[in-house]
């Protein structure tokens, strides 16, 4: 509860500093802060309940929509460079990650495999770099380093003493953390942990994730975090750590996606559709389905046998 309160108060303080002379009431500032800090960790079916609670706590208060025009322009450029579609859901999640980064120095991006976690922070980094180049929103260039904490031993991650010479050797995390913390540049520095979170290694980061913002090594060295430094965790969806705030990425399941205006076109290797797979019932030449925009219903194209080929028969 204390961590959540701290996040809300930090967000409220940032909003108050951002709008010092404008007529923004405390009700609006607190409602915006509570929404920005808590919305990212809710799933779709939780949102109506959360909205109902907020309406009871702040009756009659309507939130003005934040102006992200400049940010969205850079974000769309970044997504295009990554060959990604700027769907409303994905754009909203990237904005939530950005807002979470402004109020917390450590947070998790949680979702199943292929949910878009890596693409989300890569697109955000590209957008921030574009804003920096254009000298907009007072943003700085973004630099990030990815570490898989479970790919090495605990000693290789944090560092260890040699059992014979008792000489200390820094680990991967210690070297990367010190380099970012000692940087004199104003760049945003992200240290991304792409791997499962467990008590074996995460417990050693308690002093980093709380208000101390210090990494304490067994060698006795204490490294203070840089003000523009962030720790981003990308764990499995069912392995969380209660002191770290969460941004959930849960795309819609295929059964929940509307197919109106879409033709689900089959893709084949060649025009020959011989053989049938016992597992799926498709032709052995079948590759996948592609979702194509269409002004006609699905049956229109199915009845005409319209399909895509990866190569010609010749």
Coordinates of C-alpha atoms in Angstrom, one line a residue:
X1 CA 0.0 0.0 0.0
X2 CA 2.8 2.4 0.8
X3 CA 4.5 1.9 -2.5
X4 CA 1.2 2.6 -4.3
X5 CA 0.7 5.8 -2.3
X6 CA 4.2 6.9 -3.0
X7 CA 3.6 6.5 -6.8
X8 CA 0.3 8.5 -6.6
X9 CA 1.9 11.3 -4.6
X10 CA 4.9 11.4 -7.0
X11 CA 2.6 11.6 -10.0
X12 CA 0.5 14.3 -8.3
X13 CA 3.6 16.3 -7.6
X14 CA 4.7 16.1 -11.2
X15 CA 1.3 17.3 -12.4
X16 CA 1.3 20.2 -10.0
X17 CA 4.8 21.3 -11.2
X18 CA 3.6 20.9 -14.8
X19 CA 0.5 23.1 -14.4
X20 CA 1.5 25.6 -11.7
X21 CA -0.5 28.6 -13.0
X22 CA -3.4 26.8 -14.7
X23 CA -6.8 26.3 -13.1
X24 CA -6.4 22.6 -12.3
X25 CA -8.1 21.6 -9.1
X26 CA -6.7 19.2 -6.6
X27 CA -9.6 16.8 -7.4
X28 CA -8.5 16.6 -11.0
X29 CA -4.8 16.2 -10.1
X30 CA -5.5 13.4 -7.7
X31 CA -7.9 11.6 -10.0
X32 CA -5.4 11.8 -12.9
X33 CA -2.6 10.5 -10.6
X34 CA -4.6 7.6 -9.3
X35 CA -5.6 6.7 -12.9
X36 CA -2.1 7.0 -14.3
X37 CA -0.5 4.8 -11.6
X38 CA -3.2 2.1 -11.4
X39 CA -4.7 1.7 -14.8
X40 CA -1.7 0.0 -16.4
X41 CA -1.9 -3.0 -14.0
X42 CA -5.6 -3.8 -14.7
X43 CA -6.9 -6.2 -17.3
X44 CA -9.8 -5.3 -19.6
X45 CA -12.5 -6.9 -17.4
X46 CA -11.3 -5.0 -14.3
X47 CA -11.6 -1.5 -15.9
X48 CA -15.4 -1.1 -15.5
X49 CA -15.1 -1.9 -11.7
X50 CA -12.1 0.5 -11.3
X51 CA -14.1 3.3 -13.2
X52 CA -17.0 2.7 -10.9
X53 CA -14.8 3.1 -7.8
X54 CA -13.3 6.3 -9.1
X55 CA -16.8 7.8 -9.9
X56 CA -17.8 7.1 -6.3
X57 CA -14.7 8.7 -4.9
X58 CA -14.8 11.7 -7.2
X59 CA -18.4 12.3 -8.1
X60 CA -18.9 14.8 -10.9
X61 CA -15.2 15.1 -11.7
X62 CA -14.3 14.7 -15.4
X63 CA -10.8 14.2 -16.5
X64 CA -9.5 16.3 -19.4
X65 CA -7.7 14.3 -22.0
X66 CA -3.9 14.8 -21.8
X67 CA -2.3 16.4 -24.9
X68 CA 0.0 13.8 -26.4
X69 CA -0.1 15.2 -30.0
X70 CA 3.6 15.8 -30.3
X71 CA 4.5 12.5 -28.5
X72 CA 2.1 10.5 -30.7
X73 CA 3.7 11.9 -33.9
X74 CA 7.1 10.7 -32.8
X75 CA 5.6 7.4 -31.6
X76 CA 4.0 6.7 -34.9
X77 CA 7.3 7.4 -36.7
X78 CA 9.0 4.9 -34.3
X79 CA 6.4 2.2 -34.9
X80 CA 6.7 2.7 -38.6
X81 CA 10.5 2.3 -38.4
X82 CA 10.0 -1.0 -36.5
X83 CA 7.4 -2.1 -39.1
X84 CA 4.7 -2.2 -36.4
X85 CA 1.0 -1.2 -36.6
X86 CA 0.0 1.7 -34.4
X87 CA -3.2 0.1 -33.1
X88 CA -5.1 2.0 -30.4
X89 CA -4.5 -0.7 -27.7
X90 CA -0.8 -0.9 -28.4
X91 CA -0.4 2.9 -28.4
X92 CA -2.2 3.2 -25.1
X93 CA 0.1 0.6 -23.5
X94 CA 3.2 2.5 -24.7
X95 CA 1.8 5.7 -23.2
X96 CA 1.1 3.8 -19.9
X97 CA 4.7 2.6 -19.9
X98 CA 5.9 6.2 -20.4
X99 CA 3.7 7.5 -17.6
X100 CA 4.9 4.8 -15.3
X101 CA 8.5 5.6 -16.1
X102 CA 7.9 9.2 -15.1
X103 CA 6.8 8.3 -11.5
X104 CA 8.6 5.0 -10.7
X105 CA 12.3 4.2 -11.3
X106 CA 11.5 0.4 -11.3
X107 CA 8.5 -1.4 -12.9
X108 CA 7.5 -4.5 -14.7
X109 CA 6.1 -5.0 -18.2
X110 CA 4.2 -8.3 -17.9
X111 CA 2.5 -10.3 -20.6
X112 CA 2.6 -13.7 -22.4
X113 CA 5.0 -14.5 -25.1
X114 CA 4.4 -12.4 -28.3
X115 CA 2.3 -9.9 -26.3
X116 CA 4.5 -7.1 -27.5
X117 CA 6.6 -6.3 -24.4
X118 CA 9.9 -5.9 -26.1
X119 CA 8.4 -4.0 -29.1
X120 CA 6.6 -1.7 -26.7
X121 CA 9.8 -0.4 -24.9
X122 CA 11.7 -0.4 -28.2
X123 CA 9.0 1.8 -29.8
X124 CA 9.0 4.1 -26.7
X125 CA 12.8 4.4 -26.9
X126 CA 12.6 5.3 -30.6
X127 CA 9.9 7.9 -29.9
X128 CA 11.9 9.5 -27.1
X129 CA 15.0 9.7 -29.3
X130 CA 13.0 11.3 -32.0
X131 CA 11.6 13.9 -29.5
X132 CA 15.2 14.6 -28.4
X133 CA 16.4 15.1 -31.9
X134 CA 13.6 17.6 -32.6
X135 CA 14.1 19.3 -29.2
X136 CA 10.5 18.7 -28.1
X137 CA 9.0 18.0 -24.7
X138 CA 12.4 18.5 -23.1
X139 CA 13.1 14.8 -23.6
X140 CA 16.5 13.2 -23.6
X141 CA 18.0 10.4 -25.7
X142 CA 17.2 6.9 -24.5
X143 CA 19.9 4.2 -24.1
X144 CA 19.0 0.7 -22.8
X145 CA 20.8 -2.5 -22.1
X146 CA 19.2 -5.9 -21.8
X147 CA 20.3 -8.6 -19.3
X148 CA 18.9 -12.1 -18.8
X149 CA 19.4 -12.6 -15.1
X150 CA 18.8 -16.4 -15.3
X151 CA 21.4 -17.0 -18.0
X152 CA 24.2 -16.6 -15.5
X153 CA 24.9 -17.6 -11.9
X154 CA 24.3 -15.3 -9.0
X155 CA 28.0 -14.6 -8.7
X156 CA 28.3 -13.8 -12.4
X157 CA 25.3 -11.5 -12.1
X158 CA 26.3 -9.4 -9.0
X159 CA 29.9 -10.3 -8.5
X160 CA 31.8 -12.7 -6.2
X161 CA 35.0 -13.2 -4.2
X162 CA 37.5 -15.7 -5.5
X163 CA 37.6 -18.6 -3.0
X164 CA 41.4 -18.7 -3.1
X165 CA 42.7 -15.1 -3.6
X166 CA 39.6 -13.5 -2.1
X167 CA 39.7 -11.0 -5.0
X168 CA 36.4 -9.4 -5.9
X169 CA 35.2 -9.7 -9.5
X170 CA 32.3 -7.6 -10.7
X171 CA 29.2 -9.3 -12.3
X172 CA 27.3 -8.3 -15.4
X173 CA 24.7 -6.4 -13.5
X174 CA 27.3 -4.5 -11.3
X175 CA 29.3 -3.4 -14.3
X176 CA 26.2 -2.2 -16.3
X177 CA 24.6 -0.6 -13.3
X178 CA 27.8 1.3 -12.3
X179 CA 28.3 2.5 -15.9
X180 CA 24.8 3.9 -16.1
X181 CA 24.9 5.4 -12.6
X182 CA 28.2 7.2 -13.2
X183 CA 27.2 8.6 -16.5
X184 CA 27.4 12.4 -16.7
X185 CA 25.1 12.6 -19.7
X186 CA 21.4 13.5 -19.3
X187 CA 20.3 10.5 -21.4
X188 CA 17.6 8.2 -20.1
X189 CA 19.4 5.0 -19.1
X190 CA 17.3 1.8 -19.0
X191 CA 18.5 -1.5 -17.5
X192 CA 16.1 -4.2 -18.7
X193 CA 15.9 -7.6 -17.1
X194 CA 14.5 -10.0 -19.7
X195 CA 13.9 -13.2 -17.7
X196 CA 12.1 -14.9 -14.9
X197 CA 11.9 -13.1 -11.5
X198 CA 12.6 -15.2 -8.5
X199 CA 13.9 -14.8 -4.9
X200 CA 17.3 -16.1 -5.8
X201 CA 18.4 -12.8 -7.4
X202 CA 15.6 -10.2 -7.0
X203 CA 15.9 -10.0 -3.2
X204 CA 19.3 -8.4 -3.6
X205 CA 17.7 -5.5 -5.4
X206 CA 15.4 -4.4 -2.5
X207 CA 17.5 -1.3 -1.7
X208 CA 17.5 -0.4 -5.4
X209 CA 13.7 -0.6 -5.8
X210 CA 12.8 1.3 -2.6
X211 CA 13.4 5.0 -1.9
X212 CA 17.1 4.4 -1.3
X213 CA 17.8 3.7 -5.0
X214 CA 21.1 2.1 -4.1
X215 CA 22.7 -1.1 -5.3
X216 CA 24.6 -2.8 -2.4
X217 CA 27.2 -5.3 -3.4
X218 CA 28.9 -8.0 -1.2
X219 CA 32.2 -6.2 -1.8
X220 CA 30.9 -3.3 0.4
X221 CA 30.4 -1.0 -2.6
X222 CA 27.2 1.0 -2.7
X223 CA 26.2 2.5 -6.1
X224 CA 23.6 5.3 -6.1
X225 CA 21.2 5.3 -9.0
X226 CA 21.2 8.1 -11.6
X227 CA 18.2 10.3 -11.6
X228 CA 17.5 9.4 -15.3
X229 CA 18.1 5.7 -14.7
X230 CA 15.2 3.1 -14.8
X231 CA 15.0 -0.6 -14.1
X232 CA 12.5 -2.4 -16.3
X233 CA 11.6 -6.1 -15.6
X234 CA 10.2 -8.3 -18.3
X235 CA 9.2 -11.5 -16.5
X236 CA 6.7 -14.3 -17.1
X237 CA 3.1 -13.3 -16.4
X238 CA 2.6 -15.5 -13.3
X239 CA 5.9 -14.6 -11.6
X240 CA 5.6 -11.2 -10.0
X241 CA 7.2 -9.3 -7.2
X242 CA 4.8 -7.4 -4.9
X243 CA 6.9 -4.3 -4.4
X244 CA 7.3 -3.5 -8.2
X245 CA 4.4 -1.8 -10.1
X246 CA 3.1 -3.6 -13.2
X247 CA 2.1 -2.7 -16.7
X248 CA 0.0 -5.5 -18.1
X249 CA 0.1 -6.3 -21.9
X250 CA -2.7 -8.7 -22.7
X251 CA -3.7 -8.6 -26.4
X252 CA -7.2 -9.7 -27.4
X253 CA -7.6 -13.4 -28.1
X254 CA -8.5 -14.3 -31.7
X255 CA -12.0 -15.3 -30.7
X256 CA -12.6 -11.8 -29.3
X257 CA -11.4 -9.9 -32.5
X258 CA -14.1 -8.7 -34.8
X259 CA -13.7 -10.0 -38.4
X260 CA -16.0 -7.3 -39.8
X261 CA -14.3 -5.8 -42.8
X262 CA -11.6 -8.5 -42.7
X263 CA -10.9 -11.4 -45.1
X264 CA -8.9 -14.2 -43.4
X265 CA -7.0 -15.2 -46.5
X266 CA -5.2 -18.6 -46.6
X267 CA -1.6 -18.6 -47.7
X268 CA -0.2 -21.6 -49.6
X269 CA 3.3 -22.4 -50.8
X270 CA 2.1 -23.1 -54.3
X271 CA -1.3 -23.4 -56.0
X272 CA -1.3 -27.1 -55.5
X273 CA -3.4 -28.0 -52.5
X274 CA -2.6 -31.7 -52.2
X275 CA -2.7 -33.8 -49.1
X276 CA -4.4 -33.1 -45.8
X277 CA -2.8 -32.8 -42.4
X278 CA -4.4 -35.0 -39.8
X279 CA -3.8 -32.4 -37.0
X280 CA -5.4 -29.3 -38.6
X281 CA -7.2 -30.6 -41.7
X282 CA -5.4 -28.1 -43.9
X283 CA -3.6 -28.8 -47.1
X284 CA 0.1 -29.8 -46.7
X285 CA 0.8 -26.8 -48.8
X286 CA -0.9 -24.5 -46.3
X287 CA 1.3 -21.9 -44.5
X288 CA -0.9 -19.5 -42.5
X289 CA -3.8 -17.1 -42.5
X290 CA -3.4 -13.4 -43.3
X291 CA -5.9 -10.8 -42.1
X292 CA -6.7 -8.5 -45.1
X293 CA -8.9 -5.5 -45.1
X294 CA -12.0 -6.0 -47.3
X295 CA -15.2 -4.3 -48.2
X296 CA -16.8 -7.6 -48.9
X297 CA -17.9 -10.4 -46.4
X298 CA -15.8 -13.5 -45.9
X299 CA -18.1 -15.7 -48.0
X300 CA -17.5 -13.4 -51.0
X301 CA -13.9 -14.4 -51.3
X302 CA -14.2 -18.0 -50.1
X303 CA -16.8 -18.8 -52.8
X304 CA -14.3 -17.4 -55.4
X305 CA -11.4 -19.4 -54.0
X306 CA -9.2 -16.4 -53.4
X307 CA -5.9 -17.3 -51.7
X308 CA -2.3 -16.1 -51.5
X309 CA 0.8 -17.9 -52.8
X310 CA 4.4 -17.6 -51.5
X311 CA 5.7 -18.6 -54.9
X312 CA 4.7 -19.4 -58.5
X313 CA 4.4 -23.0 -59.7
X314 CA 7.1 -22.6 -62.3

